[in-house]
Short mmCIF file of C-alpha atoms in Angstrom, two decimals:
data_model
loop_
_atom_site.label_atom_id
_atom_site.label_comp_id
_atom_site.label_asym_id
_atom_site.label_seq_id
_atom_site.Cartn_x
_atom_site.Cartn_y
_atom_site.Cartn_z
CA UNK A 1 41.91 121.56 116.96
CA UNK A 2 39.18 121.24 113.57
CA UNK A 3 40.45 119.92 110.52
CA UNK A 4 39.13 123.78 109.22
CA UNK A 5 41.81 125.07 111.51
CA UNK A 6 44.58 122.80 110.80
CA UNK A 7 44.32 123.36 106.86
CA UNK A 8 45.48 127.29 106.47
CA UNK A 9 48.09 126.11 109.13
CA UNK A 10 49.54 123.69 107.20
CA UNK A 11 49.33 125.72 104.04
CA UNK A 12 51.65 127.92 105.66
CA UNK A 13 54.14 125.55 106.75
CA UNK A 14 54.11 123.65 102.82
CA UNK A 15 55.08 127.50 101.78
CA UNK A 16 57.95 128.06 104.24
CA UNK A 17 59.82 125.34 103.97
CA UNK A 18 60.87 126.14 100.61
CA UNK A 19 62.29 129.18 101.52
CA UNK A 20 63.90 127.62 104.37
CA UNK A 21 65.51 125.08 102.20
CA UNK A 22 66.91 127.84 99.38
CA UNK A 23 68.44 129.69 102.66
CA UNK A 24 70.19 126.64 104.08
CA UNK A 25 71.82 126.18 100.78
CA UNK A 26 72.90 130.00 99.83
CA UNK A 27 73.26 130.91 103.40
CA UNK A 28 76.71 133.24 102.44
CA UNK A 29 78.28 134.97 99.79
CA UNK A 30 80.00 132.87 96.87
CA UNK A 31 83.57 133.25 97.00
CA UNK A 32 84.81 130.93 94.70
CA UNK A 33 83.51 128.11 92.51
CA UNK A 34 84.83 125.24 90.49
CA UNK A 35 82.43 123.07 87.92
CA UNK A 36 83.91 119.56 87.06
CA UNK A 37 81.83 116.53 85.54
CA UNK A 38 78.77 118.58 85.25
CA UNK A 39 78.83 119.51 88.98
CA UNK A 40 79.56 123.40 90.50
CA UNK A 41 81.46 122.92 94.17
CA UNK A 42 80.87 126.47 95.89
CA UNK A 43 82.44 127.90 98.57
CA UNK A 44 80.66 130.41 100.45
CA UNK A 45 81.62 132.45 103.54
CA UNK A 46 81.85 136.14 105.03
CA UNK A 47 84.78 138.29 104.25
CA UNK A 48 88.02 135.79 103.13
CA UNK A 49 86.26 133.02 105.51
CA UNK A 50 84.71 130.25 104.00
CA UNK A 51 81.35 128.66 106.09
CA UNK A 52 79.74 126.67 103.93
CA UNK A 53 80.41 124.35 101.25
CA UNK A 54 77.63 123.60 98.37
CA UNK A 55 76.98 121.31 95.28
CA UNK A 56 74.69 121.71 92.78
CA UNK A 57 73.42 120.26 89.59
CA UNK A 58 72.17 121.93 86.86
CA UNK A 59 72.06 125.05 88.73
CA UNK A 60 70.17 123.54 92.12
CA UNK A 61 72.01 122.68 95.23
CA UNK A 62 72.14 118.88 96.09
CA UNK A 63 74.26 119.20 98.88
CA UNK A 64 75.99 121.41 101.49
CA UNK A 65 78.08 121.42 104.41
CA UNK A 66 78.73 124.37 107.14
CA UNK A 67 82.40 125.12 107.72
CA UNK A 68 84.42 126.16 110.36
CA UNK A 69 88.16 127.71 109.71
CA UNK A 70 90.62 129.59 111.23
CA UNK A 71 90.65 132.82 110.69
CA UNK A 72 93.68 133.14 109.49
CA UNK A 73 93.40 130.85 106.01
CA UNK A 74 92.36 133.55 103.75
CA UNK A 75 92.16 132.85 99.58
CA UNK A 76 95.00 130.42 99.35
CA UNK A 77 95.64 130.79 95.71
CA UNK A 78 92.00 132.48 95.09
CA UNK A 79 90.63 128.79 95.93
CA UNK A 80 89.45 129.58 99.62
CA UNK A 81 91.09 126.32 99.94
CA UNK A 82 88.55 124.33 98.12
CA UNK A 83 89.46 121.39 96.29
CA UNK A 84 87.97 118.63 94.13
CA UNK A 85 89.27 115.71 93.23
CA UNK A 86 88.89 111.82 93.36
CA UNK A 87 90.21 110.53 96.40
CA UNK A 88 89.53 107.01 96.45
CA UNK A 89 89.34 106.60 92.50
CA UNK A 90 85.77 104.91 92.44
CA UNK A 91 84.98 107.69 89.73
CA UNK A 92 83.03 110.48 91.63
CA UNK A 93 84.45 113.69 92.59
CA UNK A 94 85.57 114.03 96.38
CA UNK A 95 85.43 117.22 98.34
CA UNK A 96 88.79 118.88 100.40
CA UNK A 97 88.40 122.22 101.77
CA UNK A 98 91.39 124.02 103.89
CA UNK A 99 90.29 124.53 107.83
CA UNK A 100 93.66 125.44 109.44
CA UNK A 101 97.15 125.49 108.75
CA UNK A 102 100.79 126.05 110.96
CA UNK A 103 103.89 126.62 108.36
CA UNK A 104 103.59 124.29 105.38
CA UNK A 105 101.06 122.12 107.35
CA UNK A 106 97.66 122.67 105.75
CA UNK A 107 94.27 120.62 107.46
CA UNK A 108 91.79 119.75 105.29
CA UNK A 109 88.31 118.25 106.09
CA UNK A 110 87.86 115.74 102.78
CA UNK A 111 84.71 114.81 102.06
CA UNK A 112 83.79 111.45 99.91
CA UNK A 113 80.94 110.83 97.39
CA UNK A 114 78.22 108.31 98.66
CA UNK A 115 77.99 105.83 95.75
CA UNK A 116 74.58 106.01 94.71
CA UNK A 117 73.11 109.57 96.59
CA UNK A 118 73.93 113.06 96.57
CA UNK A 119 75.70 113.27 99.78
CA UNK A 120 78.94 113.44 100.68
CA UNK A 121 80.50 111.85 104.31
CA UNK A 122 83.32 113.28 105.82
CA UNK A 123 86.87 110.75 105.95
CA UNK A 124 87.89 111.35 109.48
CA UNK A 125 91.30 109.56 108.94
CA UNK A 126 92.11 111.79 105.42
CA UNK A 127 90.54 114.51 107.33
CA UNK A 128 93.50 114.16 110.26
CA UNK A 129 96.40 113.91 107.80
CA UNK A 130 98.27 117.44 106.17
CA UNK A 131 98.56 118.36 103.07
CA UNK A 132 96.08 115.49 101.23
CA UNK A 133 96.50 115.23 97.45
CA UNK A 134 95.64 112.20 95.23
CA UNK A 135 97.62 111.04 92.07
CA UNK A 136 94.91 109.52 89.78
CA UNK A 137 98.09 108.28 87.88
CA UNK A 138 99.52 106.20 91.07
CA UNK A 139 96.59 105.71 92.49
CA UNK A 140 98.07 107.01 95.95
CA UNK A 141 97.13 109.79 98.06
CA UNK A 142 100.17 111.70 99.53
CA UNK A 143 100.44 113.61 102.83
CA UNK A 144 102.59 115.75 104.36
CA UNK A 145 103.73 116.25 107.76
CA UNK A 146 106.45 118.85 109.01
CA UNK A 147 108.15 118.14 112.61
CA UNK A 148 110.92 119.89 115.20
CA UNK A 149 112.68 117.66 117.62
CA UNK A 150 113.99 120.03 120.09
CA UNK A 151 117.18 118.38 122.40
CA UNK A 152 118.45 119.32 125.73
CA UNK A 153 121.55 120.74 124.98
CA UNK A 154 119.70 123.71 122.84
CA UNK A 155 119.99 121.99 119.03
CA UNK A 156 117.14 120.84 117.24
CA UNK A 157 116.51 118.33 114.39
CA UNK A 158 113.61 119.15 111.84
CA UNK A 159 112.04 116.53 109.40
CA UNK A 160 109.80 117.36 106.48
CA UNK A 161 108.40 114.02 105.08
CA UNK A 162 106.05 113.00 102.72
CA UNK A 163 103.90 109.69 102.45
CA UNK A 164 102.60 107.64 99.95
CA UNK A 165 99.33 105.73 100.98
CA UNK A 166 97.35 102.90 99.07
CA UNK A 167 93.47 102.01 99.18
CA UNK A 168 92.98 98.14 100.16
CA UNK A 169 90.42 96.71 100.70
CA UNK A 170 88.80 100.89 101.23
CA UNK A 171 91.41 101.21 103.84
CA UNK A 172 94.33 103.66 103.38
CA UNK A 173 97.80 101.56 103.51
CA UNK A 174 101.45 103.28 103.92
CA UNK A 175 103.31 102.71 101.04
CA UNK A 176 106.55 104.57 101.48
CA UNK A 177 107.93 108.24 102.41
CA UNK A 178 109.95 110.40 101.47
CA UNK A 179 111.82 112.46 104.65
CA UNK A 180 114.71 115.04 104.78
CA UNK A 181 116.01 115.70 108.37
CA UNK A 182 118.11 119.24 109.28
CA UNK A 183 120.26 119.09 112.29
CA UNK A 184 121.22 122.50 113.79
CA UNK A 185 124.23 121.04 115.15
CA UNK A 186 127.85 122.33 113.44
CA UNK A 187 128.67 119.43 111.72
CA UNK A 188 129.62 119.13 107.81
CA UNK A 189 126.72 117.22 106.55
CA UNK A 190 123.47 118.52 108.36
CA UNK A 191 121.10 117.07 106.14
CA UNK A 192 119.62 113.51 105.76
CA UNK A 193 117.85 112.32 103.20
CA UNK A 194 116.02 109.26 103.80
CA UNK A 195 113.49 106.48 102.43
CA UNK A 196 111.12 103.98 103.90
CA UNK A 197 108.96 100.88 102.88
CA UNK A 198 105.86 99.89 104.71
CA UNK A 199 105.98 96.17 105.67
CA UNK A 200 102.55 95.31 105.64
CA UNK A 201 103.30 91.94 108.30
CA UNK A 202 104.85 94.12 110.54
CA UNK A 203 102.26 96.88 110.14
CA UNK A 204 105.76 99.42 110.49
CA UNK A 205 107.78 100.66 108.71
CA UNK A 206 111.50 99.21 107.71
CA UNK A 207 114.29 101.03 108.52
CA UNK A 208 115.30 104.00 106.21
CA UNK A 209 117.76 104.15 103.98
CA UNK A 210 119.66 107.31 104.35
CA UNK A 211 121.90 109.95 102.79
CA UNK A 212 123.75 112.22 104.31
CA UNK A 213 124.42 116.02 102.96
CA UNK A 214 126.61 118.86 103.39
CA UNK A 215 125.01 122.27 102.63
CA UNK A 216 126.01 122.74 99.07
CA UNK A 217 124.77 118.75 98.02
CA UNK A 218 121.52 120.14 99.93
CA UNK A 219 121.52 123.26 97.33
CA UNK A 220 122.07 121.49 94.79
CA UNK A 221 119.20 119.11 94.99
CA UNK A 222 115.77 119.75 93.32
CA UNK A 223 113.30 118.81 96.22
CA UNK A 224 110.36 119.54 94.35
CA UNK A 225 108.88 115.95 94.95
CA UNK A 226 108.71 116.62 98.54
CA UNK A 227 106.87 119.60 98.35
CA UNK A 228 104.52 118.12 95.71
CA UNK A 229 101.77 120.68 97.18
CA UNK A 230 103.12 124.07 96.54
#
């Protein structure tokens, strides 16, 4: 093919892509945004669904991600399960957005800041855990995970338990958790409250120490801390 013909050809290539470009990044309708530390983290999606994720700067998009979530996550407190925080406290604003969820159980893909460039790289271990929040004060990151031990006999235990992790070395390190079982057996104190220390050597952790509780000790108790996500 002559130069001549190549030219108009090319013209109209340098034309499109900018249009391609502004469609990859507004490719849905805004359903919520957040601006922190002169960024704006959109989510955008169809209906209550969120499918994409965007950053901009200054009013032009740096960065987005597509999204897939279950159809049944819907606003989640009007956030469309977008959060931003720091999750490994280096300074730059991290990226969790809600994909699915089973009772208090919540899945988020979490997405960390590239030192240096405007991207973002998705934590696949984060990204497995439930319930992800960082404490900029304790510099931890706590998860949650919600369990039902069914027995042959027909009676079931349940745990709800909370962990505390640390960043070593940029690896995430148990700390402790938190954990209070429920036995559906008849007995006077169903409930046990119990608490664990990681033992780095043994990469396990040590055995828990435990309370027991009748009903009305299990009332009485604030559990708050446990639920540190609601």
């Amino acid at each position: 093919m002559k130069a001549t013909k190549l030219l108009p050809l090319l013209l109209c290539v340098l034309l499109l892509v900018p249009l391609c470009t502004s469609c990859v990044w507004e490719r849905h309708k805004l359903l919520y945004e957040v601006e922190q530390n002169g960024l704006t983290f959109c989510a955008r999606g169809k209906g209550e669904r969120v499918k994409q994720i965007v950053v901009k700067e200054n009013g032009k998009a740096i960065w987005s991600k597509s999204i897939k979530t279950d159809r049944n996550m819907g606003k989640i407190n009007d956030t469309y399960g977008l959060l931003v925080q720091d999750l490994n406290f280096d300074g730059y604003d991290d990226i969790l957005i809600a994909v699915a969820k089973e009772g208090e159980c919540v899945s988020y893909e979490c997405y960390l800041r590239i030192v240096g460039k405007e991207k973002y790289q998705l934590h696949e271990e984060l990204s497995s855990m439930y319930n992800v929040r960082a404490d900029a004060e304790k510099q931890a990151i706590f998860t949650f995970d919600q369990s039902t031990d069914f027995r042959e006999d027909g009676t079931y235990i349940t745990c709800d338990r909370t962990t505390k992790y640390l960043w070593v070395e940029g690896k995430l390190v148990p700390d402790m958790y938190l954990a209070i079982y429920h036995s559906s057996e008849n007995v006077r104190k169903p409930y046990r409250y119990a608490i664990a220390y990681y033992d780095e050597d043994l990469k396990d952790f040590l055995d828990s120490d435990d309370l027991w509780l009748t009903e009305e000790e299990y009332q009485a108790q604030d559990w708050s801390f446990l639920y540190y996500f609601k």
